[in-house]
Amino acid sequence: MAAKIGPCVVLHHAATPMAPKPPRMAPLLQAKWCSTTLSFRCAATAPTTRAIATTPKPMLQQADQEEGRLGFGFDFEQYMASKAAAVNEALDRALPLRHPAERLHESMRYSLLAGGKRVRPVLALAACELVGGDEAAAAPVACAVEMVHAMSLVHDDLPCMDDDSLRRGRPTNHVAFGVSTALLAGDALLALAFEHVARGCAGTGVPAERALRAVAELGNAVGAQGLAAGQVVDLASEGAPVALATLEYIHVHKTARLLEAAAVCGAIVGGGGEAQVESVRRYARCVGLLFQVVDDVLDVTRTSEQLGKTAGKDLAADKATYPKLMGVDGARAYAAELLASAEAELDQFASHHAAPLRHLARFIAYRQN
Ligand code: GRG
């Protein structure tokens, strides 16, 4: 299912000295940030006719509004680093080396604790915060989505799938441990994810009804309506011309669905109401697709060293990607639309609660690896 995209971006080209600073990472969309950031917001929140007819507010006021949305003085880099560190510690605790299957545990830990941006767990934690939940309630689902993610990377790299040898700057799991151990490590990570949600939710006092909904959400995201479906259509599409709708199906399922589930599970265990959870879902679906569009652009604009994984792979394999079907500029414009739509979903929440997710969407849009 394609993400629902908001109204067309109405660009407002008046750059202002009061415009907010872009994040510190060198941005994919940097050229557009300075002149259009405020306008992305206007375009996403107001009907086009109104955006054209209304006299623009004074620049100072717009910049204040923008800073308010981003949370005055909110330090996203610090937020991301502290959440990632907490998740890393929790993952380390969740997966000790155990006799006599040390090699299996080593292989699982190799992929689970090998760095990575930890975007999915941070989405879960931030979505829990968004709906006013206690962060501790979201810790088990945050760890679980990273376990599922690690599993998907291990399996994706296998010789029967993408057959890749480099991941996060290191040999892939099957190169380091052999194919059968890597396969089992992936399977065991997947099982551990669900065990971790069940035990962790019980341990942190999350009502069983919310824990069950989170388990169902995660299962749906991984299985035949989620990652596995996206992967199978992706594999079947190799070497054949791929329409944009098929590409969208692949990425919504392979990539966006897990990011969506991360945020939705965070909102569920945080006690969000139905409308809030669905709003989080729409936000995360846009962010998830944005993540993949950016990934495709990075594949053709960055080196293997910069990415920590094989760059230019999609191009070499003649794979359908957003840059291939839309051109690099078209893909960037699409990324800008997805970012605007994602942020528009956050407008109904208190800005200090929404700031982490707003920053996270921009982090994903402007990331460099
Ligand atoms: C076994 C049920 C089952 C499903 C697995 C192999 C597979 C089916 C799906 C592949 C899914 C996949 C690997 C999608 C790519 C998603 C993606 C863009 C990964 C990169 O994520 P980052 O950039 O990586 O967050 P880091 O390293 O930062 O964690």
GROMACS .gro file of C-alpha atoms in nm, residues 8-326:
model
  319
    8CYS     CA    1   0.171   1.939  -0.309
    9VAL     CA    2   0.456   2.133  -0.155
   10VAL     CA    3   0.403   2.506  -0.207
   11LEU     CA    4   0.747   2.650  -0.206
   12HIS     CA    5   0.808   2.984  -0.051
   13HIS     CA    6   1.146   3.097  -0.164
   14ALA     CA    7   1.211   3.392   0.064
   15ALA     CA    8   1.515   3.281   0.261
   16THR     CA    9   1.531   3.439   0.603
   17PRO     CA   10   1.816   3.503   0.841
   18MET     CA   11   1.584   3.374   1.114
   19ALA     CA   12   1.540   3.036   0.947
   20PRO     CA   13   1.627   2.746   1.179
   21LYS     CA   14   1.967   2.586   1.153
   22PRO     CA   15   1.978   2.254   0.972
   23PRO     CA   16   2.090   1.950   1.169
   24ARG     CA   17   2.466   1.914   1.192
   25MET     CA   18   2.488   1.614   0.961
   26ALA     CA   19   2.572   1.707   0.602
   27PRO     CA   20   2.227   1.696   0.453
   28LEU     CA   21   2.090   1.511   0.156
   29LEU     CA   22   1.835   1.788   0.112
   30GLN     CA   23   2.059   2.072   0.227
   31ALA     CA   24   2.012   2.281  -0.083
   32LYS     CA   25   1.644   2.301  -0.002
   33TRP     CA   26   1.664   2.338   0.373
   34CYS     CA   27   1.754   2.707   0.396
   35SER     CA   28   1.490   2.836   0.164
   36THR     CA   29   1.200   2.601   0.205
   37THR     CA   30   1.187   2.452   0.552
   38LEU     CA   31   0.920   2.689   0.673
   39SER     CA   32   0.723   2.640   0.356
   40PHE     CA   33   0.718   2.261   0.387
   41ARG     CA   34   0.524   2.320   0.704
   42CYS     CA   35   0.285   2.573   0.548
   43ALA     CA   36   0.222   2.346   0.253
   44ALA     CA   37   0.151   2.044   0.464
   45THR     CA   38  -0.080   2.212   0.711
   46ALA     CA   39  -0.283   2.453   0.501
   47PRO     CA   40  -0.490   2.408   0.187
   48THR     CA   41  -0.309   2.534  -0.119
   49THR     CA   42  -0.555   2.817  -0.185
   50ARG     CA   43  -0.512   2.950   0.163
   51ALA     CA   44  -0.137   2.925   0.140
   52ILE     CA   45  -0.146   3.141  -0.170
   53ALA     CA   46  -0.410   3.389  -0.057
   54THR     CA   47  -0.291   3.459   0.296
   55THR     CA   48  -0.049   3.743   0.357
   56PRO     CA   49   0.272   3.580   0.484
   57LYS     CA   50   0.328   3.619   0.858
   58PRO     CA   51   0.633   3.823   0.959
   59MET     CA   52   0.948   3.614   0.923
   60LEU     CA   53   1.030   3.649   1.290
   61GLN     CA   54   0.698   3.497   1.391
   62GLN     CA   55   0.742   3.209   1.147
   63ALA     CA   56   1.087   3.137   1.281
   64ASP     CA   57   0.952   3.144   1.637
   65GLN     CA   58   0.677   2.901   1.539
   66GLU     CA   59   0.932   2.677   1.375
   67GLU     CA   60   1.154   2.682   1.681
   68GLY     CA   61   0.850   2.606   1.896
   69ARG     CA   62   0.772   2.301   1.684
   70LEU     CA   63   1.130   2.183   1.718
   71GLY     CA   64   1.118   2.232   2.096
   72PHE     CA   65   1.304   2.537   2.224
   73GLY     CA   66   1.661   2.439   2.308
   74PHE     CA   67   1.592   2.071   2.244
   75ASP     CA   68   1.921   1.894   2.168
   76PHE     CA   69   1.833   1.612   1.932
   77GLU     CA   70   2.186   1.480   1.890
   78GLN     CA   71   2.214   1.442   2.265
   79TYR     CA   72   1.866   1.285   2.278
   80MET     CA   73   1.950   1.034   2.006
   81ALA     CA   74   2.288   0.948   2.160
   82SER     CA   75   2.145   0.891   2.508
   83LYS     CA   76   1.853   0.678   2.382
   84ALA     CA   77   2.086   0.473   2.160
   85ALA     CA   78   2.322   0.415   2.454
   86ALA     CA   79   2.033   0.301   2.676
   87VAL     CA   80   1.909   0.067   2.404
   88ASN     CA   81   2.258  -0.075   2.352
   89GLU     CA   82   2.287  -0.153   2.723
   90ALA     CA   83   1.944  -0.315   2.731
   91LEU     CA   84   2.024  -0.526   2.424
   92ASP     CA   85   2.354  -0.632   2.578
   93ARG     CA   86   2.170  -0.745   2.892
   94ALA     CA   87   1.900  -0.921   2.691
   95LEU     CA   88   2.146  -1.146   2.511
   96PRO     CA   89   2.423  -1.290   2.730
   97LEU     CA   90   2.659  -1.559   2.601
   98ARG     CA   91   2.522  -1.893   2.709
   99HIS     CA   92   2.688  -2.237   2.725
  100PRO     CA   93   2.690  -2.464   2.524
  101ALA     CA   94   2.555  -2.266   2.226
  102GLU     CA   95   2.808  -1.983   2.261
  103ARG     CA   96   2.868  -1.968   1.891
  104LEU     CA   97   2.500  -1.904   1.820
  105HIS     CA   98   2.491  -1.634   2.088
  106GLU     CA   99   2.812  -1.483   1.959
  107SER     CA  100   2.667  -1.470   1.611
  108MET     CA  101   2.346  -1.307   1.740
  109ARG     CA  102   2.543  -1.053   1.944
  110TYR     CA  103   2.771  -0.984   1.648
  111SER     CA  104   2.479  -0.845   1.451
  112LEU     CA  105   2.269  -0.708   1.735
  113LEU     CA  106   2.547  -0.511   1.905
  114ALA     CA  107   2.735  -0.400   1.595
  115GLY     CA  108   2.643  -0.034   1.609
  116GLY     CA  109   2.381   0.093   1.372
  117LYS     CA  110   2.187   0.412   1.410
  118ARG     CA  111   1.915   0.262   1.636
  119VAL     CA  112   1.649   0.458   1.449
  120ARG     CA  113   1.374   0.202   1.510
  121PRO     CA  114   1.413   0.182   1.890
  122VAL     CA  115   1.432   0.560   1.913
  123LEU     CA  116   1.109   0.579   1.711
  124ALA     CA  117   0.942   0.348   1.963
  125LEU     CA  118   1.066   0.546   2.263
  126ALA     CA  119   0.978   0.883   2.108
  127ALA     CA  120   0.629   0.767   2.005
  128CYS     CA  121   0.567   0.649   2.361
  129GLU     CA  122   0.672   0.994   2.484
  130LEU     CA  123   0.452   1.159   2.223
  131VAL     CA  124   0.138   1.008   2.374
  132GLY     CA  125   0.254   1.089   2.726
  133GLY     CA  126   0.369   0.737   2.815
  134ASP     CA  127   0.651   0.640   3.047
  135GLU     CA  128   0.970   0.560   2.855
  136ALA     CA  129   1.030   0.243   3.059
  137ALA     CA  130   0.709   0.100   2.915
  138ALA     CA  131   0.853   0.122   2.564
  139ALA     CA  132   1.196  -0.026   2.640
  140PRO     CA  133   1.094  -0.388   2.560
  141VAL     CA  134   0.938  -0.300   2.223
  142ALA     CA  135   1.231  -0.071   2.144
  143CYS     CA  136   1.472  -0.362   2.193
  144ALA     CA  137   1.243  -0.602   2.008
  145VAL     CA  138   1.226  -0.392   1.691
  146GLU     CA  139   1.606  -0.376   1.686
  147MET     CA  140   1.623  -0.755   1.725
  148VAL     CA  141   1.386  -0.793   1.429
  149HIS     CA  142   1.589  -0.541   1.232
  150ALA     CA  143   1.914  -0.728   1.307
  151MET     CA  144   1.750  -1.053   1.198
  152SER     CA  145   1.638  -0.897   0.872
  153LEU     CA  146   1.988  -0.768   0.797
  154VAL     CA  147   2.146  -1.108   0.868
  155HIS     CA  148   1.896  -1.285   0.642
  156ASP     CA  149   1.906  -1.015   0.376
  157ASP     CA  150   2.284  -1.054   0.344
  158LEU     CA  151   2.273  -1.434   0.302
  159PRO     CA  152   2.394  -1.587  -0.025
  160CYS     CA  153   2.036  -1.695  -0.108
  161MET     CA  154   1.919  -1.332  -0.076
  162ASP     CA  155   2.141  -1.032  -0.148
  163ASP     CA  156   2.467  -1.223  -0.096
  164ASP     CA  157   2.651  -0.934   0.063
  165SER     CA  158   2.983  -0.941   0.244
  166LEU     CA  159   2.993  -0.599   0.413
  167ARG     CA  160   2.755  -0.463   0.676
  168ARG     CA  161   2.816  -0.176   0.918
  169GLY     CA  162   3.177  -0.169   0.803
  170ARG     CA  163   3.240  -0.535   0.899
  171PRO     CA  164   3.208  -0.876   0.733
  172THR     CA  165   2.844  -0.987   0.722
  173ASN     CA  166   2.726  -1.246   0.972
  174HIS     CA  167   2.748  -1.546   0.740
  175VAL     CA  168   3.097  -1.444   0.630
  176ALA     CA  169   3.206  -1.432   0.993
  177PHE     CA  170   3.013  -1.735   1.127
  178GLY     CA  171   2.907  -1.945   0.827
  179VAL     CA  172   2.569  -1.965   0.658
  180SER     CA  173   2.399  -2.215   0.887
  181THR     CA  174   2.491  -2.030   1.207
  182ALA     CA  175   2.388  -1.697   1.051
  183LEU     CA  176   2.053  -1.841   0.947
  184LEU     CA  177   1.990  -1.977   1.297
  185ALA     CA  178   2.110  -1.653   1.458
  186GLY     CA  179   1.851  -1.464   1.252
  187ASP     CA  180   1.578  -1.710   1.349
  188ALA     CA  181   1.676  -1.694   1.716
  189LEU     CA  182   1.681  -1.312   1.711
  190LEU     CA  183   1.329  -1.313   1.571
  191ALA     CA  184   1.205  -1.549   1.843
  192LEU     CA  185   1.386  -1.349   2.110
  193ALA     CA  186   1.212  -1.030   1.994
  194PHE     CA  187   0.868  -1.168   2.075
  195GLU     CA  188   0.982  -1.330   2.400
  196HIS     CA  189   1.137  -0.998   2.500
  197VAL     CA  190   0.813  -0.804   2.442
  198ALA     CA  191   0.609  -1.056   2.639
  199ARG     CA  192   0.845  -1.076   2.936
  200GLY     CA  193   0.947  -0.710   2.928
  201CYS     CA  194   0.592  -0.575   2.916
  202ALA     CA  195   0.491  -0.798   3.207
  203GLY     CA  196   0.800  -0.683   3.398
  204THR     CA  197   0.735  -0.312   3.345
  205GLY     CA  198   0.363  -0.327   3.425
  206VAL     CA  199   0.236  -0.266   3.073
  207PRO     CA  200  -0.126  -0.391   3.067
  208ALA     CA  201  -0.147  -0.730   2.896
  209GLU     CA  202  -0.400  -0.600   2.644
  210ARG     CA  203  -0.147  -0.339   2.519
  211ALA     CA  204   0.133  -0.596   2.511
  212LEU     CA  205  -0.083  -0.828   2.300
  213ARG     CA  206  -0.163  -0.549   2.056
  214ALA     CA  207   0.208  -0.472   2.027
  215VAL     CA  208   0.290  -0.838   1.960
  216ALA     CA  209   0.023  -0.853   1.688
  217GLU     CA  210   0.153  -0.531   1.532
  218LEU     CA  211   0.509  -0.658   1.526
  219GLY     CA  212   0.411  -1.000   1.391
  220ASN     CA  213   0.214  -0.839   1.113
  221ALA     CA  214   0.509  -0.616   1.025
  222VAL     CA  215   0.750  -0.907   0.994
  223GLY     CA  216   0.546  -1.176   0.824
  224ALA     CA  217   0.357  -1.235   0.502
  225GLN     CA  218   0.204  -0.888   0.512
  226GLY     CA  219   0.528  -0.717   0.599
  227LEU     CA  220   0.903  -0.768   0.561
  228ALA     CA  221   0.879  -1.118   0.415
  229ALA     CA  222   0.625  -1.002   0.155
  230GLY     CA  223   0.840  -0.704   0.056
  231GLN     CA  224   1.147  -0.924   0.029
  232VAL     CA  225   0.977  -1.186  -0.187
  233VAL     CA  226   0.841  -0.927  -0.430
  234ASP     CA  227   1.183  -0.762  -0.435
  235LEU     CA  228   1.354  -1.091  -0.522
  236ALA     CA  229   1.092  -1.171  -0.786
  237SER     CA  230   1.142  -0.832  -0.947
  238GLU     CA  231   1.513  -0.876  -1.005
  239GLY     CA  232   1.609  -0.843  -1.370
  240ALA     CA  233   1.260  -0.732  -1.476
  241PRO     CA  234   1.127  -0.383  -1.541
  242VAL     CA  235   0.966  -0.257  -1.220
  243ALA     CA  236   0.680  -0.007  -1.209
  244LEU     CA  237   0.680   0.268  -0.950
  245ALA     CA  238   0.380   0.105  -0.775
  246THR     CA  239   0.575  -0.221  -0.735
  247LEU     CA  240   0.878  -0.036  -0.605
  248GLU     CA  241   0.656   0.139  -0.354
  249TYR     CA  242   0.505  -0.196  -0.247
  250ILE     CA  243   0.852  -0.342  -0.194
  251HIS     CA  244   0.973  -0.053   0.016
  252VAL     CA  245   0.657   0.002   0.215
  253HIS     CA  246   0.678  -0.366   0.317
  254LYS     CA  247   1.054  -0.426   0.334
  255THR     CA  248   1.149  -0.107   0.509
  256ALA     CA  249   0.864   0.123   0.606
  257ARG     CA  250   0.652  -0.140   0.776
  258LEU     CA  251   0.905  -0.212   1.053
  259LEU     CA  252   0.964   0.156   1.121
  260GLU     CA  253   0.587   0.197   1.133
  261ALA     CA  254   0.553  -0.093   1.375
  262ALA     CA  255   0.828   0.049   1.596
  263ALA     CA  256   0.646   0.379   1.637
  264VAL     CA  257   0.300   0.222   1.661
  265CYS     CA  258   0.414  -0.026   1.929
  266GLY     CA  259   0.568   0.263   2.124
  267ALA     CA  260   0.241   0.454   2.108
  268ILE     CA  261   0.036   0.147   2.205
  269VAL     CA  262   0.239   0.054   2.512
  270GLY     CA  263   0.252   0.423   2.605
  271GLY     CA  264  -0.127   0.421   2.631
  272GLY     CA  265  -0.208   0.628   2.321
  273GLY     CA  266  -0.573   0.644   2.215
  274GLU     CA  267  -0.686   0.494   1.886
  275ALA     CA  268  -0.673   0.823   1.695
  276GLN     CA  269  -0.328   0.901   1.832
  277VAL     CA  270  -0.198   0.557   1.738
  278GLU     CA  271  -0.331   0.593   1.384
  279SER     CA  272  -0.173   0.936   1.352
  280VAL     CA  273   0.158   0.789   1.467
  281ARG     CA  274   0.109   0.516   1.206
  282ARG     CA  275   0.066   0.770   0.925
  283TYR     CA  276   0.366   0.968   1.047
  284ALA     CA  277   0.583   0.656   1.065
  285ARG     CA  278   0.474   0.522   0.729
  286CYS     CA  279   0.588   0.843   0.563
  287VAL     CA  280   0.910   0.837   0.764
  288GLY     CA  281   0.964   0.472   0.673
  289LEU     CA  282   0.927   0.537   0.305
  290LEU     CA  283   1.136   0.851   0.338
  291PHE     CA  284   1.403   0.632   0.496
  292GLN     CA  285   1.412   0.410   0.189
  293VAL     CA  286   1.405   0.694  -0.064
  294VAL     CA  287   1.704   0.846   0.117
  295ASP     CA  288   1.871   0.504   0.127
  296ASP     CA  289   1.836   0.474  -0.250
  297VAL     CA  290   1.978   0.821  -0.306
  298LEU     CA  291   2.270   0.753  -0.071
  299ASP     CA  292   2.344   0.431  -0.261
  300VAL     CA  293   2.424   0.633  -0.571
  301THR     CA  294   2.577   0.940  -0.408
  302ARG     CA  295   2.801   0.799  -0.130
  303THR     CA  296   3.096   0.560  -0.113
  304SER     CA  297   3.116   0.219   0.060
  305GLU     CA  298   3.349   0.373   0.322
  306GLN     CA  299   3.099   0.648   0.396
  307LEU     CA  300   2.807   0.405   0.416
  308GLY     CA  301   2.977   0.112   0.591
  309LYS     CA  302   2.809  -0.116   0.337
  310THR     CA  303   2.854  -0.180  -0.032
  311ALA     CA  304   2.766   0.139  -0.220
  312GLY     CA  305   2.637   0.145  -0.578
  313LYS     CA  306   2.502  -0.208  -0.535
  314ASP     CA  307   2.156  -0.129  -0.663
  315LEU     CA  308   2.300   0.037  -0.970
  316ALA     CA  309   2.539  -0.253  -1.037
  317ALA     CA  310   2.254  -0.504  -1.001
  318ASP     CA  311   2.035  -0.287  -1.225
  319LYS     CA  312   1.778  -0.280  -0.943
  320ALA     CA  313   1.477  -0.055  -0.949
  321THR     CA  314   1.531   0.237  -0.713
  322TYR     CA  315   1.371   0.576  -0.666
  323PRO     CA  316   1.663   0.758  -0.836
  324LYS     CA  317   1.639   0.514  -1.127
  325LEU     CA  318   1.263   0.564  -1.172
  326MET     CA  319   1.241   0.932  -1.076
   0.00000   0.00000   0.00000
